[in-house]
Amino acid sequence: MPSIDSKTLDVLWQDPDARETALRRVVEGRLAEDPPPRSDDHVVATYFFAFRTESLDDAVREIAYHATSGIKDPPPGSLLAECTATAAGVDPFDSTGRIGLLHIAFPLKMMLQGDGHLTSVDLLHTTAAAIIFDVYENQDARLVSLQIPDKVLATFPGPAHGPFGLRKLTGFDDGRPAFGTILKPTAGVTPDDVDRIVGEVAGCDLLMFIKEDEDLYPNLPYSPVADRMTRAMAAIERIRDERGGLGLVYAPHVTGAPNEILETVLAVLEAGANGVMFSETFAGGAVRMVREATRHLSHPPAIYGHNAGIGTRTRAIWREVIDLLARLDGIDFRQTAPVKPGTPFLRPYGAEWLASEVALSRPLPGGLNPTMIARAGALDQGNVILNLQDAEARGLTDHILFLAGSAINSIKDDSGTYEPRLGAEAMREALEVHRSGSMAGVPMEKHLDELVALADRRKLAALRRALSQRYPDRAG
């Protein structure tokens, strides 16, 4: 194979995450000093642009032409003029005028339907159009913010339940931390397997939520989702007395073409489902479709909007924009990421993580419910206390679901067999350690070592076993 020259390798090795961190720091600082403008008659989109040749001022004309009316000089006062985007502000970062922030006002006149509503799909189709991301002139482009008029926000359905509705529905409304888990194995399982796995873990009264994995497809010939749902509900019914009256949301995975998604949702609801899950990133409009189709029900299903693949979009559209739109469409649960020491395991982290959780939890006009934040992705007994501490410090405990998959379902007993009850007991012991206050004030970088030592001193066997399996290099 021919060698690659050092200059090319330097380009290939450039760290996009470092650039993203710097970009976000600069953009958030500028917007804090000079917030995006708002308009009752427009959606105002804020972009970061780096143009090859043209200026930020000149770009507005091209974007308005391609993304709205297709007219560069609409007659003043005409309908065409009312449907043409206009500049709403420019913030150049240097003297070239080619890099910086650009605010563009997209008129509601061009997109509102007769009853005054629009959809997230329409918003993205317009504000994330080809002229923004697909033309060579735009060396870099990011949609970093959307300012949507309050009267339009209020037309969205929002979550059917949100964190407070879900807590009331399941009996977790007394301030206790809510936990969830994921079926493991994640693929290659039959309805019989689901019956067994759910039966092994659902009796744990820490759990408010159980979901299937996104890699478990709904209409497999050996594992049809309606049959899995029937068996899961039967297993939950068998252990009902173990839960002390607490309810449980179970969400099977639904995917496919739009017509298949709706058919499958109706089938699992008939089988007893009180929740559904789909990979929202690759099912544009599906959340809104299911939310609208089930609004008439006395108990609509809780929707877990799994964000698998969201990273394919967040390099162009900032995550908090995507998460806000998903919340508006009606998701009840949305994954962010857990607090953990050291190198992040997955995105989001840092300022992006904070912005995403704010978008999911902040008050919105019209009384739209917040979305329950699912801290997931390497959440385990070694860092759950850090997450509980963070949630309490930020006043978000009631907003958060602590979602652990393999940390509950893949902990092994002495014989090497997966034992979900052991994993759940280890999580319970970690929760009790947190409640005791013993880990308060321990620096994050020393947290794991202190926790291991504490588990040894207090002879917390389940917690110690889980830590040794999750962190073999430091706790084995």
Coordinates of C-alpha atoms in Angstrom, one line a residue:
M1 CA 0.0 0.0 0.0
P2 CA 1.3 3.5 -0.8
S3 CA 2.3 5.6 2.3
I4 CA 0.3 8.5 3.4
D5 CA 2.2 11.8 3.6
S6 CA 2.4 13.5 7.0
K7 CA 0.4 16.6 6.0
T8 CA -2.5 14.4 5.0
L9 CA -2.2 12.4 8.2
D10 CA -2.3 15.6 10.2
V11 CA -5.6 16.5 8.6
L12 CA -7.0 13.0 9.2
W13 CA -5.9 13.1 12.8
Q14 CA -7.5 16.4 13.6
D15 CA -9.8 16.1 16.6
P16 CA -13.3 17.2 15.7
D17 CA -14.4 17.0 19.4
A18 CA -11.8 19.5 20.4
R19 CA -13.0 21.9 17.7
E20 CA -16.7 21.3 18.7
T21 CA -15.8 22.2 22.3
A22 CA -14.1 25.4 21.2
L23 CA -16.9 26.3 18.8
R24 CA -19.6 25.8 21.5
R25 CA -17.6 27.9 24.0
V26 CA -17.3 30.8 21.5
V27 CA -20.9 30.6 20.3
E28 CA -22.5 30.2 23.7
G29 CA -20.4 33.2 24.9
R30 CA -21.5 35.4 22.0
L31 CA -25.2 34.4 22.4
A32 CA -25.1 35.1 26.1
E33 CA -24.0 38.7 25.4
D34 CA -26.3 39.1 22.4
P35 CA -29.2 36.6 22.5
P36 CA -30.9 35.5 19.3
P37 CA -33.8 37.8 18.3
R38 CA -37.4 36.7 18.6
S39 CA -40.4 37.4 16.5
D40 CA -44.1 36.6 16.8
D41 CA -44.3 36.1 13.1
H42 CA -41.1 34.2 12.3
V43 CA -39.1 31.2 13.3
V44 CA -35.6 32.7 13.9
A45 CA -32.8 30.2 13.1
T46 CA -29.3 31.0 14.3
Y47 CA -26.4 29.5 12.4
F48 CA -22.6 29.3 12.7
F49 CA -21.1 29.7 9.2
A50 CA -17.6 29.7 7.8
F51 CA -17.8 30.7 4.1
R52 CA -15.1 30.2 1.5
T53 CA -15.7 33.4 -0.4
E54 CA -18.9 35.2 0.4
S55 CA -19.8 37.3 3.5
L56 CA -22.4 36.6 6.2
D57 CA -24.4 39.5 4.9
D58 CA -24.4 38.2 1.3
A59 CA -25.5 34.7 2.4
V60 CA -28.9 35.8 3.6
R61 CA -30.0 36.5 0.1
E62 CA -29.0 33.1 -1.2
I63 CA -30.5 31.2 1.7
A64 CA -33.8 33.1 1.4
Y65 CA -33.9 32.4 -2.3
H66 CA -33.3 28.6 -2.0
A67 CA -35.0 27.9 1.3
T68 CA -38.2 30.0 1.0
S69 CA -39.9 31.8 -1.9
G70 CA -37.4 31.2 -4.7
I71 CA -37.5 34.9 -5.5
K72 CA -34.6 37.2 -4.9
D73 CA -36.5 40.5 -5.2
P74 CA -40.1 39.9 -4.2
P75 CA -42.4 42.8 -4.7
P76 CA -42.8 44.8 -1.5
G77 CA -46.0 44.1 0.3
S78 CA -46.7 41.0 -1.8
L79 CA -47.5 37.5 -0.6
L80 CA -44.1 36.4 -2.0
A81 CA -42.5 39.0 0.2
E82 CA -44.4 37.7 3.2
C83 CA -43.1 34.2 2.4
T84 CA -39.4 35.2 2.0
A85 CA -36.8 34.9 4.7
T86 CA -35.0 38.0 5.9
A87 CA -31.9 38.8 7.9
A88 CA -32.3 39.1 11.7
G89 CA -28.8 39.9 12.7
V90 CA -25.1 39.2 11.9
D91 CA -22.2 38.6 14.3
P92 CA -18.9 38.3 12.4
F93 CA -16.0 36.7 14.3
D94 CA -13.2 38.5 12.3
S95 CA -12.6 41.2 9.8
T96 CA -13.3 39.0 6.7
G97 CA -17.0 38.9 7.6
R98 CA -17.0 35.3 6.4
I99 CA -17.1 33.5 9.7
G100 CA -19.5 34.0 12.6
L101 CA -23.2 33.9 13.5
L102 CA -26.1 34.6 11.3
H103 CA -29.7 35.0 12.4
I104 CA -32.3 34.4 9.7
A105 CA -36.1 35.0 10.2
F106 CA -38.3 32.4 8.4
P107 CA -41.8 33.7 8.1
L108 CA -44.6 31.7 9.6
K109 CA -46.7 32.7 6.6
M110 CA -44.9 30.2 4.4
M111 CA -45.3 27.2 6.7
L112 CA -48.2 27.5 9.2
Q113 CA -51.1 25.2 8.5
G114 CA -54.7 26.5 8.6
D115 CA -55.2 25.7 12.4
G116 CA -51.9 27.5 13.2
H117 CA -49.7 24.5 13.7
L118 CA -46.6 23.2 12.0
T119 CA -44.4 20.1 12.5
S120 CA -40.8 19.4 13.4
V121 CA -40.3 17.9 10.0
D122 CA -41.4 21.1 8.4
L123 CA -39.2 23.2 10.6
L124 CA -36.1 21.1 9.8
H125 CA -37.0 20.9 6.1
T126 CA -36.8 24.7 6.0
T127 CA -34.2 25.7 8.5
A128 CA -31.8 22.8 7.7
A129 CA -32.3 22.9 4.0
A130 CA -29.8 22.0 1.2
I131 CA -28.6 25.6 0.9
I132 CA -27.4 25.4 4.5
F133 CA -25.5 22.1 4.5
D134 CA -25.0 20.8 1.0
V135 CA -23.4 23.6 -1.0
Y136 CA -19.6 23.7 -1.3
E137 CA -19.4 27.4 -0.5
N138 CA -20.3 26.7 3.1
Q139 CA -17.0 25.4 4.5
D140 CA -18.8 24.8 7.8
A141 CA -22.4 25.3 8.8
R142 CA -24.3 24.6 12.1
L143 CA -27.8 25.2 13.1
V144 CA -27.3 26.2 16.7
S145 CA -30.6 27.6 17.8
L146 CA -34.3 27.9 16.9
Q147 CA -36.5 30.6 18.4
I148 CA -40.1 29.4 17.8
P149 CA -43.0 31.8 18.7
D150 CA -44.8 30.8 21.9
K151 CA -48.1 30.6 20.0
V152 CA -46.6 27.9 17.8
L153 CA -44.9 26.0 20.6
A154 CA -48.3 25.7 22.3
T155 CA -49.7 23.8 19.3
F156 CA -47.3 20.9 19.7
P157 CA -48.6 17.9 21.7
G158 CA -45.6 17.5 23.9
P159 CA -45.1 14.4 26.1
A160 CA -48.3 12.6 27.2
H161 CA -46.8 12.0 30.6
G162 CA -43.4 13.5 31.2
P163 CA -41.5 12.7 34.4
F164 CA -44.2 13.9 36.8
G165 CA -47.0 12.0 35.0
L166 CA -44.9 8.9 34.8
R167 CA -44.1 9.1 38.5
K168 CA -47.8 9.5 39.3
L169 CA -48.7 6.6 37.0
T170 CA -46.2 4.2 38.6
G171 CA -46.3 5.4 42.2
F172 CA -42.8 6.9 42.1
D173 CA -44.2 10.3 43.0
D174 CA -42.9 10.3 46.5
G175 CA -39.4 11.7 45.5
R176 CA -37.6 8.3 45.3
P177 CA -35.0 7.9 42.5
A178 CA -36.4 6.1 39.5
F179 CA -34.4 3.4 37.9
G180 CA -34.8 1.5 34.6
T181 CA -33.1 -1.3 32.8
I182 CA -32.8 -2.8 29.3
L183 CA -33.3 -6.4 28.2
K184 CA -30.1 -8.3 27.9
P185 CA -29.3 -10.2 25.6
T186 CA -30.5 -7.5 23.2
A187 CA -31.0 -9.6 20.1
G188 CA -31.7 -13.2 19.2
V189 CA -34.3 -13.7 22.0
T190 CA -37.7 -15.4 21.8
P191 CA -40.9 -14.6 23.7
D192 CA -40.0 -17.4 26.1
D193 CA -36.7 -15.6 26.8
V194 CA -38.4 -12.3 27.3
D195 CA -40.8 -14.0 29.8
R196 CA -37.8 -15.3 31.8
I197 CA -35.7 -12.2 31.6
V198 CA -38.5 -9.8 32.6
G199 CA -39.6 -12.2 35.4
E200 CA -36.0 -12.2 36.8
V201 CA -35.7 -8.4 37.1
A202 CA -39.2 -6.8 37.2
G203 CA -39.7 -7.7 40.9
C204 CA -37.0 -5.1 41.8
D205 CA -38.9 -2.1 43.2
L206 CA -36.2 0.3 42.2
L207 CA -37.3 -0.1 38.6
M208 CA -39.9 2.2 37.1
F209 CA -39.1 1.3 33.5
I210 CA -37.9 -1.6 31.4
K211 CA -37.3 -1.4 27.7
E212 CA -36.2 -3.6 24.8
D213 CA -33.1 -2.8 23.0
E214 CA -33.0 -1.0 19.6
D215 CA -31.4 -4.1 18.1
L216 CA -34.4 -6.2 18.9
Y217 CA -36.6 -5.8 15.9
P218 CA -40.4 -6.0 16.2
N219 CA -41.7 -8.4 13.5
L220 CA -39.1 -11.3 13.5
P221 CA -40.7 -14.6 12.6
Y222 CA -39.2 -16.3 15.7
S223 CA -40.0 -13.4 18.0
P224 CA -43.0 -11.2 17.0
V225 CA -43.3 -8.2 19.2
A226 CA -46.9 -8.7 20.1
D227 CA -46.1 -12.2 21.5
R228 CA -43.1 -10.8 23.4
M229 CA -45.4 -8.1 24.8
T230 CA -47.9 -10.6 26.0
R231 CA -45.3 -12.7 27.7
A232 CA -43.6 -9.6 29.3
M233 CA -47.0 -8.5 30.7
A234 CA -47.6 -12.0 32.1
A235 CA -44.2 -12.0 33.8
I236 CA -44.9 -8.5 35.3
E237 CA -48.3 -9.7 36.5
R238 CA -46.7 -12.7 38.2
I239 CA -44.3 -10.6 40.3
R240 CA -46.8 -7.8 41.0
D241 CA -46.9 -8.5 44.7
E242 CA -43.2 -8.1 45.0
R243 CA -43.3 -4.5 43.9
G244 CA -45.3 -3.2 46.9
G245 CA -48.0 -1.6 44.7
L246 CA -45.5 0.2 42.4
G247 CA -46.3 0.2 38.7
L248 CA -43.9 -0.4 35.8
V249 CA -43.6 0.9 32.3
Y250 CA -42.6 -1.6 29.7
A251 CA -41.6 -0.4 26.2
P252 CA -41.2 -2.8 23.3
H253 CA -39.1 -1.6 20.4
V254 CA -41.0 -0.5 17.3
T255 CA -39.4 0.2 13.9
G256 CA -40.2 -0.1 10.2
A257 CA -41.9 2.1 7.6
P258 CA -44.4 4.6 8.9
N259 CA -47.4 2.4 8.2
E260 CA -45.6 -0.5 9.9
I261 CA -44.8 1.6 12.9
L262 CA -48.4 2.6 13.5
E263 CA -49.6 -1.0 12.9
T264 CA -47.1 -2.4 15.4
V265 CA -47.9 0.2 18.0
L266 CA -51.6 -0.6 17.9
A267 CA -50.7 -4.4 18.1
V268 CA -48.5 -4.0 21.2
L269 CA -51.1 -1.7 22.8
E270 CA -53.7 -4.4 22.3
A271 CA -51.3 -6.9 23.9
G272 CA -51.1 -4.7 27.0
A273 CA -48.2 -2.3 26.4
N274 CA -48.1 1.0 28.4
G275 CA -45.0 2.2 26.6
V276 CA -43.4 2.1 23.2
M277 CA -39.9 2.8 21.9
F278 CA -38.5 3.7 18.6
S279 CA -35.2 5.0 17.3
E280 CA -36.4 8.6 16.7
T281 CA -33.3 9.7 14.8
F282 CA -34.2 7.5 11.8
A283 CA -38.0 7.8 12.0
G284 CA -38.7 11.4 11.1
G285 CA -42.2 12.3 12.2
A286 CA -43.0 8.9 13.8
V287 CA -43.1 10.3 17.3
R288 CA -45.7 12.9 16.3
M289 CA -47.6 10.3 14.3
V290 CA -47.9 7.9 17.3
R291 CA -48.6 10.7 19.7
E292 CA -51.5 12.0 17.7
A293 CA -52.8 8.5 17.0
T294 CA -53.0 7.7 20.7
R295 CA -54.0 11.1 22.2
H296 CA -57.6 10.0 22.5
L297 CA -56.8 7.1 24.8
S298 CA -57.4 7.4 28.5
H299 CA -53.8 6.2 29.1
P300 CA -51.7 6.9 26.0
P301 CA -48.4 5.0 25.8
A302 CA -45.3 6.5 27.2
I303 CA -42.9 7.1 24.3
Y304 CA -39.2 6.4 24.7
G305 CA -37.5 8.3 21.8
H306 CA -34.3 6.4 21.5
N307 CA -31.5 8.6 20.0
A308 CA -29.4 5.9 18.5
G309 CA -27.5 7.5 15.6
I310 CA -28.1 11.1 16.8
G311 CA -24.4 11.7 16.3
T312 CA -25.0 11.5 12.5
R313 CA -27.0 14.8 12.9
T314 CA -25.4 16.7 15.7
R315 CA -22.3 17.6 13.7
A316 CA -24.7 19.8 11.7
I317 CA -27.6 20.5 14.1
W318 CA -26.9 21.1 17.7
R319 CA -28.3 18.4 20.0
E320 CA -30.4 20.7 22.0
V321 CA -32.3 21.8 18.9
I322 CA -33.0 18.1 18.0
D323 CA -34.0 17.3 21.6
L324 CA -36.3 20.2 21.8
L325 CA -38.1 19.2 18.7
A326 CA -38.4 15.6 19.9
R327 CA -39.8 16.8 23.2
L328 CA -42.3 19.0 21.3
D329 CA -43.4 16.0 19.2
G330 CA -44.2 14.0 22.3
I331 CA -41.3 11.8 23.7
D332 CA -41.6 11.0 27.4
F333 CA -38.1 9.7 27.8
R334 CA -34.8 10.9 26.2
Q335 CA -31.3 9.6 26.7
T336 CA -28.5 12.0 27.6
A337 CA -25.4 10.5 29.3
P338 CA -24.3 9.7 32.8
V339 CA -21.9 11.7 34.9
K340 CA -18.6 9.7 35.1
P341 CA -15.0 10.4 35.8
G342 CA -12.3 10.4 33.1
T343 CA -12.8 10.2 29.3
P344 CA -16.5 10.3 28.2
F345 CA -17.9 7.1 27.0
L346 CA -20.4 8.7 24.7
R347 CA -21.8 12.0 23.7
P348 CA -23.1 14.4 24.9
Y349 CA -20.7 15.6 27.5
G350 CA -19.7 19.0 28.9
A351 CA -21.6 22.1 27.7
E352 CA -23.5 20.0 25.0
W353 CA -24.8 17.7 27.8
L354 CA -26.0 20.6 29.9
A355 CA -27.7 22.3 27.0
S356 CA -29.5 19.0 26.1
E357 CA -30.8 18.5 29.6
V358 CA -32.0 22.1 29.8
A359 CA -33.9 21.7 26.5
L360 CA -35.6 18.6 27.9
S361 CA -36.5 20.0 31.3
R362 CA -37.1 23.8 31.1
P363 CA -40.6 25.2 31.2
L364 CA -42.3 25.7 27.9
P365 CA -45.4 27.8 26.9
G366 CA -48.8 26.1 26.8
G367 CA -48.0 23.9 29.8
L368 CA -46.2 21.3 27.6
N369 CA -44.7 18.5 29.8
P370 CA -41.0 18.2 30.2
T371 CA -39.3 15.0 29.0
M372 CA -37.9 12.6 31.5
I373 CA -34.1 12.5 31.1
A374 CA -32.7 9.0 30.9
R375 CA -29.1 8.9 32.1
A376 CA -27.8 5.9 30.2
G377 CA -24.7 4.6 28.5
A378 CA -22.3 3.0 31.0
L379 CA -24.3 4.1 34.0
D380 CA -23.5 1.5 36.7
Q381 CA -22.9 1.0 40.4
G382 CA -19.6 2.7 40.2
N383 CA -20.9 6.1 39.0
V384 CA -24.6 6.1 39.9
I385 CA -23.9 7.9 43.2
L386 CA -22.2 10.7 41.2
N387 CA -25.4 11.0 39.1
L388 CA -27.6 11.0 42.1
Q389 CA -25.5 13.8 43.6
D390 CA -25.6 15.8 40.4
A391 CA -29.4 15.4 40.1
E392 CA -29.9 16.6 43.6
A393 CA -27.6 19.5 43.3
R394 CA -29.4 20.7 40.1
G395 CA -32.9 20.0 41.4
L396 CA -33.5 17.4 38.7
T397 CA -34.0 14.2 40.7
D398 CA -37.7 14.0 39.7
H399 CA -36.8 14.6 36.1
I400 CA -34.2 11.8 35.7
L401 CA -34.5 8.1 35.0
F402 CA -31.3 6.2 36.0
L403 CA -31.1 3.6 33.2
A404 CA -28.7 0.7 33.6
G405 CA -28.7 -2.2 31.1
S406 CA -25.7 -4.5 31.5
A407 CA -25.0 -3.1 35.0
I408 CA -28.1 -4.9 36.1
N409 CA -28.7 -7.7 33.7
S410 CA -25.1 -8.8 33.0
I411 CA -23.7 -9.2 36.5
K412 CA -22.7 -12.8 37.1
D413 CA -23.0 -15.0 40.1
D414 CA -20.4 -17.5 41.5
S415 CA -21.2 -20.0 38.7
G416 CA -20.6 -17.4 36.0
T417 CA -24.4 -17.2 35.2
Y418 CA -26.0 -13.8 34.5
E419 CA -28.1 -12.9 37.5
P420 CA -30.2 -9.8 37.1
R421 CA -31.4 -9.9 40.7
L422 CA -27.8 -9.7 41.8
G423 CA -27.2 -6.6 39.6
A424 CA -30.3 -5.0 41.0
E425 CA -29.3 -5.7 44.6
A426 CA -25.9 -4.1 43.8
M427 CA -27.7 -1.0 42.6
R428 CA -29.8 -1.0 45.7
E429 CA -26.7 -1.1 47.9
A430 CA -25.2 1.8 46.0
L431 CA -28.3 3.8 46.5
E432 CA -28.2 3.1 50.3
V433 CA -24.6 4.2 50.4
H434 CA -25.6 7.4 48.7
R435 CA -28.5 7.9 51.2
S436 CA -26.0 7.4 54.1
G437 CA -24.0 10.4 52.9
S438 CA -20.8 8.5 53.1
M439 CA -19.6 9.5 49.6
A440 CA -20.5 13.2 50.0
G441 CA -17.6 15.5 49.2
V442 CA -15.4 12.7 47.7
P443 CA -13.7 14.1 44.6
M444 CA -14.9 12.5 41.3
E445 CA -11.4 11.1 40.5
K446 CA -11.3 9.3 43.9
H447 CA -14.9 8.2 43.9
L448 CA -14.5 4.6 42.6
D449 CA -11.6 3.8 44.9
E450 CA -13.4 5.1 48.0
L451 CA -16.5 3.2 47.0
V452 CA -14.7 0.0 46.6
A453 CA -13.1 0.4 50.0
L454 CA -16.4 1.3 51.6
A455 CA -18.1 -1.8 50.1
D456 CA -15.3 -3.9 51.6
R457 CA -15.7 -2.3 55.0
R458 CA -19.5 -2.7 55.1
K459 CA -19.4 -6.1 53.5
L460 CA -21.8 -5.0 50.7
A461 CA -21.3 -8.3 48.7
A462 CA -23.5 -7.5 45.7
L463 CA -22.1 -4.0 45.2
R464 CA -18.5 -5.4 45.6
R465 CA -19.2 -8.1 43.0
A466 CA -20.7 -5.6 40.5
L467 CA -17.8 -3.2 40.9
S468 CA -15.2 -6.0 40.4
Q469 CA -16.9 -7.0 37.2
R470 CA -17.5 -3.5 35.9
Y471 CA -14.0 -2.3 36.8
P472 CA -11.7 -5.3 36.8
D473 CA -8.6 -3.2 36.6
R474 CA -9.4 -1.1 39.7
A475 CA -11.8 -3.2 41.7
G476 CA -11.0 -6.8 40.7

